[in-house]
Amino acid sequence: MSQSCEWCDSTNINEISDSVYWELPDGTRAIEITDTPAVSCSECAMIYQKEATVKGIEDQLYLIDCKQIGKTITYQELMNIPRLLKKNYFDFSS
């Protein structure tokens, strides 16, 4: 099954790595997350993260001690930080 752009439905997309900026759950500051998996569409020029990537980042930020994160962190470094809880008990979507 071929994937298509979530914005324009074009199949002319590529998986890339990109930087994203994320507000911490406590609202105290924002961080840059580099090398984040993303999708780039050649038709509409949109660059975005898949829903699973967004959910993974949000869950991880809720489940770790964010004080140990500097202004910038790579996606893989963020996802490798040990969690304080096993799951996001504030997520009622699943």
PDB file of C-alpha atoms in Angstrom:
ATOM      1  CA  MET A   1       0.000   0.000   0.000  1.00  0.00           C
ATOM      2  CA  SER A   2       1.493   3.320  -1.021  1.00  0.00           C
ATOM      3  CA  GLN A   3       1.497   6.218   1.378  1.00  0.00           C
ATOM      4  CA  SER A   4       0.214   9.653   0.483  1.00  0.00           C
ATOM      5  CA  CYS A   5       0.566  13.179   1.818  1.00  0.00           C
ATOM      6  CA  GLU A   6      -1.817  13.909   4.685  1.00  0.00           C
ATOM      7  CA  TRP A   7      -2.355  17.433   3.289  1.00  0.00           C
ATOM      8  CA  CYS A   8      -2.776  17.009  -0.478  1.00  0.00           C
ATOM      9  CA  ASP A   9      -2.966  13.207  -1.021  1.00  0.00           C
ATOM     10  CA  SER A  10       0.031  13.218  -3.363  1.00  0.00           C
ATOM     11  CA  THR A  11       2.097  10.020  -3.433  1.00  0.00           C
ATOM     12  CA  ASN A  12       5.227  12.083  -4.185  1.00  0.00           C
ATOM     13  CA  ILE A  13       6.503  12.050  -0.581  1.00  0.00           C
ATOM     14  CA  ASN A  14       9.792  11.234   1.121  1.00  0.00           C
ATOM     15  CA  GLU A  15      10.641  10.294   4.686  1.00  0.00           C
ATOM     16  CA  ILE A  16      13.216  12.714   6.081  1.00  0.00           C
ATOM     17  CA  SER A  17      14.619  13.945   9.397  1.00  0.00           C
ATOM     18  CA  ASP A  18      13.814  17.470  10.522  1.00  0.00           C
ATOM     19  CA  SER A  19      13.935  19.721  13.580  1.00  0.00           C
ATOM     20  CA  VAL A  20      10.732  20.399  15.510  1.00  0.00           C
ATOM     21  CA  TYR A  21      10.017  22.734  18.399  1.00  0.00           C
ATOM     22  CA  TRP A  22       7.938  21.433  21.286  1.00  0.00           C
ATOM     23  CA  GLU A  23       6.502  23.052  24.376  1.00  0.00           C
ATOM     24  CA  LEU A  24       7.128  21.013  27.516  1.00  0.00           C
ATOM     25  CA  PRO A  25       4.007  19.666  29.249  1.00  0.00           C
ATOM     26  CA  ASP A  26       4.421  22.054  32.197  1.00  0.00           C
ATOM     27  CA  GLY A  27       4.521  25.039  29.803  1.00  0.00           C
ATOM     28  CA  THR A  28       7.768  26.424  31.219  1.00  0.00           C
ATOM     29  CA  ARG A  29       9.691  26.440  27.934  1.00  0.00           C
ATOM     30  CA  ALA A  30      10.048  25.009  24.467  1.00  0.00           C
ATOM     31  CA  ILE A  31      12.804  22.720  23.211  1.00  0.00           C
ATOM     32  CA  GLU A  32      14.220  21.872  19.803  1.00  0.00           C
ATOM     33  CA  ILE A  33      14.115  18.187  18.898  1.00  0.00           C
ATOM     34  CA  THR A  34      16.531  17.523  16.030  1.00  0.00           C
ATOM     35  CA  ASP A  35      16.617  14.575  13.621  1.00  0.00           C
ATOM     36  CA  THR A  36      12.897  13.928  14.132  1.00  0.00           C
ATOM     37  CA  PRO A  37      11.267  11.567  11.619  1.00  0.00           C
ATOM     38  CA  ALA A  38       9.161  13.602   9.193  1.00  0.00           C
ATOM     39  CA  VAL A  39       7.433  13.433   5.834  1.00  0.00           C
ATOM     40  CA  SER A  40       8.223  15.852   3.019  1.00  0.00           C
ATOM     41  CA  CYS A  41       5.767  16.313   0.144  1.00  0.00           C
ATOM     42  CA  SER A  42       7.154  17.454  -3.207  1.00  0.00           C
ATOM     43  CA  GLU A  43       3.716  18.557  -4.428  1.00  0.00           C
ATOM     44  CA  CYS A  44       2.516  20.910  -1.658  1.00  0.00           C
ATOM     45  CA  ALA A  45       5.943  21.456   0.007  1.00  0.00           C
ATOM     46  CA  MET A  46       4.519  20.506   3.415  1.00  0.00           C
ATOM     47  CA  ILE A  47       6.844  18.947   5.983  1.00  0.00           C
ATOM     48  CA  TYR A  48       5.091  17.221   8.869  1.00  0.00           C
ATOM     49  CA  GLN A  49       5.365  14.445  11.441  1.00  0.00           C
ATOM     50  CA  LYS A  50       3.200  11.351  11.296  1.00  0.00           C
ATOM     51  CA  GLU A  51       0.596  11.044  14.050  1.00  0.00           C
ATOM     52  CA  ALA A  52       2.513   8.133  15.642  1.00  0.00           C
ATOM     53  CA  THR A  53       5.649  10.303  15.925  1.00  0.00           C
ATOM     54  CA  VAL A  54       3.685  13.174  17.494  1.00  0.00           C
ATOM     55  CA  LYS A  55       2.051  10.809  20.007  1.00  0.00           C
ATOM     56  CA  GLY A  56       5.416   9.215  20.825  1.00  0.00           C
ATOM     57  CA  ILE A  57       6.996  12.613  21.570  1.00  0.00           C
ATOM     58  CA  GLU A  58       4.046  13.794  23.658  1.00  0.00           C
ATOM     59  CA  ASP A  59       3.895  10.560  25.666  1.00  0.00           C
ATOM     60  CA  GLN A  60       7.648  10.594  26.275  1.00  0.00           C
ATOM     61  CA  LEU A  61       7.599  14.207  27.478  1.00  0.00           C
ATOM     62  CA  TYR A  62       4.818  13.373  29.954  1.00  0.00           C
ATOM     63  CA  LEU A  63       6.672  10.324  31.272  1.00  0.00           C
ATOM     64  CA  ILE A  64      10.205  11.628  31.833  1.00  0.00           C
ATOM     65  CA  ASP A  65      11.906  14.215  34.037  1.00  0.00           C
ATOM     66  CA  CYS A  66      11.998  17.115  31.563  1.00  0.00           C
ATOM     67  CA  LYS A  67      14.380  19.108  33.767  1.00  0.00           C
ATOM     68  CA  GLN A  68      17.247  17.003  32.412  1.00  0.00           C
ATOM     69  CA  ILE A  69      16.580  18.175  28.833  1.00  0.00           C
ATOM     70  CA  GLY A  70      18.559  21.145  27.555  1.00  0.00           C
ATOM     71  CA  LYS A  71      17.416  23.580  24.862  1.00  0.00           C
ATOM     72  CA  THR A  72      18.153  21.022  22.126  1.00  0.00           C
ATOM     73  CA  ILE A  73      17.991  17.229  22.037  1.00  0.00           C
ATOM     74  CA  THR A  74      17.913  14.671  19.243  1.00  0.00           C
ATOM     75  CA  TYR A  75      14.773  12.614  18.736  1.00  0.00           C
ATOM     76  CA  GLN A  76      16.642   9.399  19.571  1.00  0.00           C
ATOM     77  CA  GLU A  77      18.179  10.869  22.746  1.00  0.00           C
ATOM     78  CA  LEU A  78      14.719  12.009  23.862  1.00  0.00           C
ATOM     79  CA  MET A  79      13.158   8.624  23.227  1.00  0.00           C
ATOM     80  CA  ASN A  80      16.003   6.879  25.116  1.00  0.00           C
ATOM     81  CA  ILE A  81      15.502   8.840  28.366  1.00  0.00           C
ATOM     82  CA  PRO A  82      14.222   6.419  31.033  1.00  0.00           C
ATOM     83  CA  ARG A  83      10.548   6.902  31.901  1.00  0.00           C
ATOM     84  CA  LEU A  84       9.285   7.603  35.401  1.00  0.00           C
ATOM     85  CA  LEU A  85       5.947   5.894  34.601  1.00  0.00           C
ATOM     86  CA  LYS A  86       5.199   2.984  32.269  1.00  0.00           C
ATOM     87  CA  LYS A  87       2.424   4.727  30.327  1.00  0.00           C
ATOM     88  CA  ASN A  88       0.682   8.060  29.900  1.00  0.00           C
ATOM     89  CA  TYR A  89      -2.262   7.802  32.282  1.00  0.00           C
ATOM     90  CA  PHE A  90      -3.589  11.133  30.934  1.00  0.00           C
ATOM     91  CA  ASP A  91      -4.145   9.723  27.432  1.00  0.00           C
ATOM     92  CA  PHE A  92      -7.702   8.431  27.157  1.00  0.00           C
ATOM     93  CA  SER A  93      -7.615   7.962  23.374  1.00  0.00           C
ATOM     94  CA  SER A  94      -6.573   4.325  23.416  1.00  0.00           C
TER      95      SER A  94
END
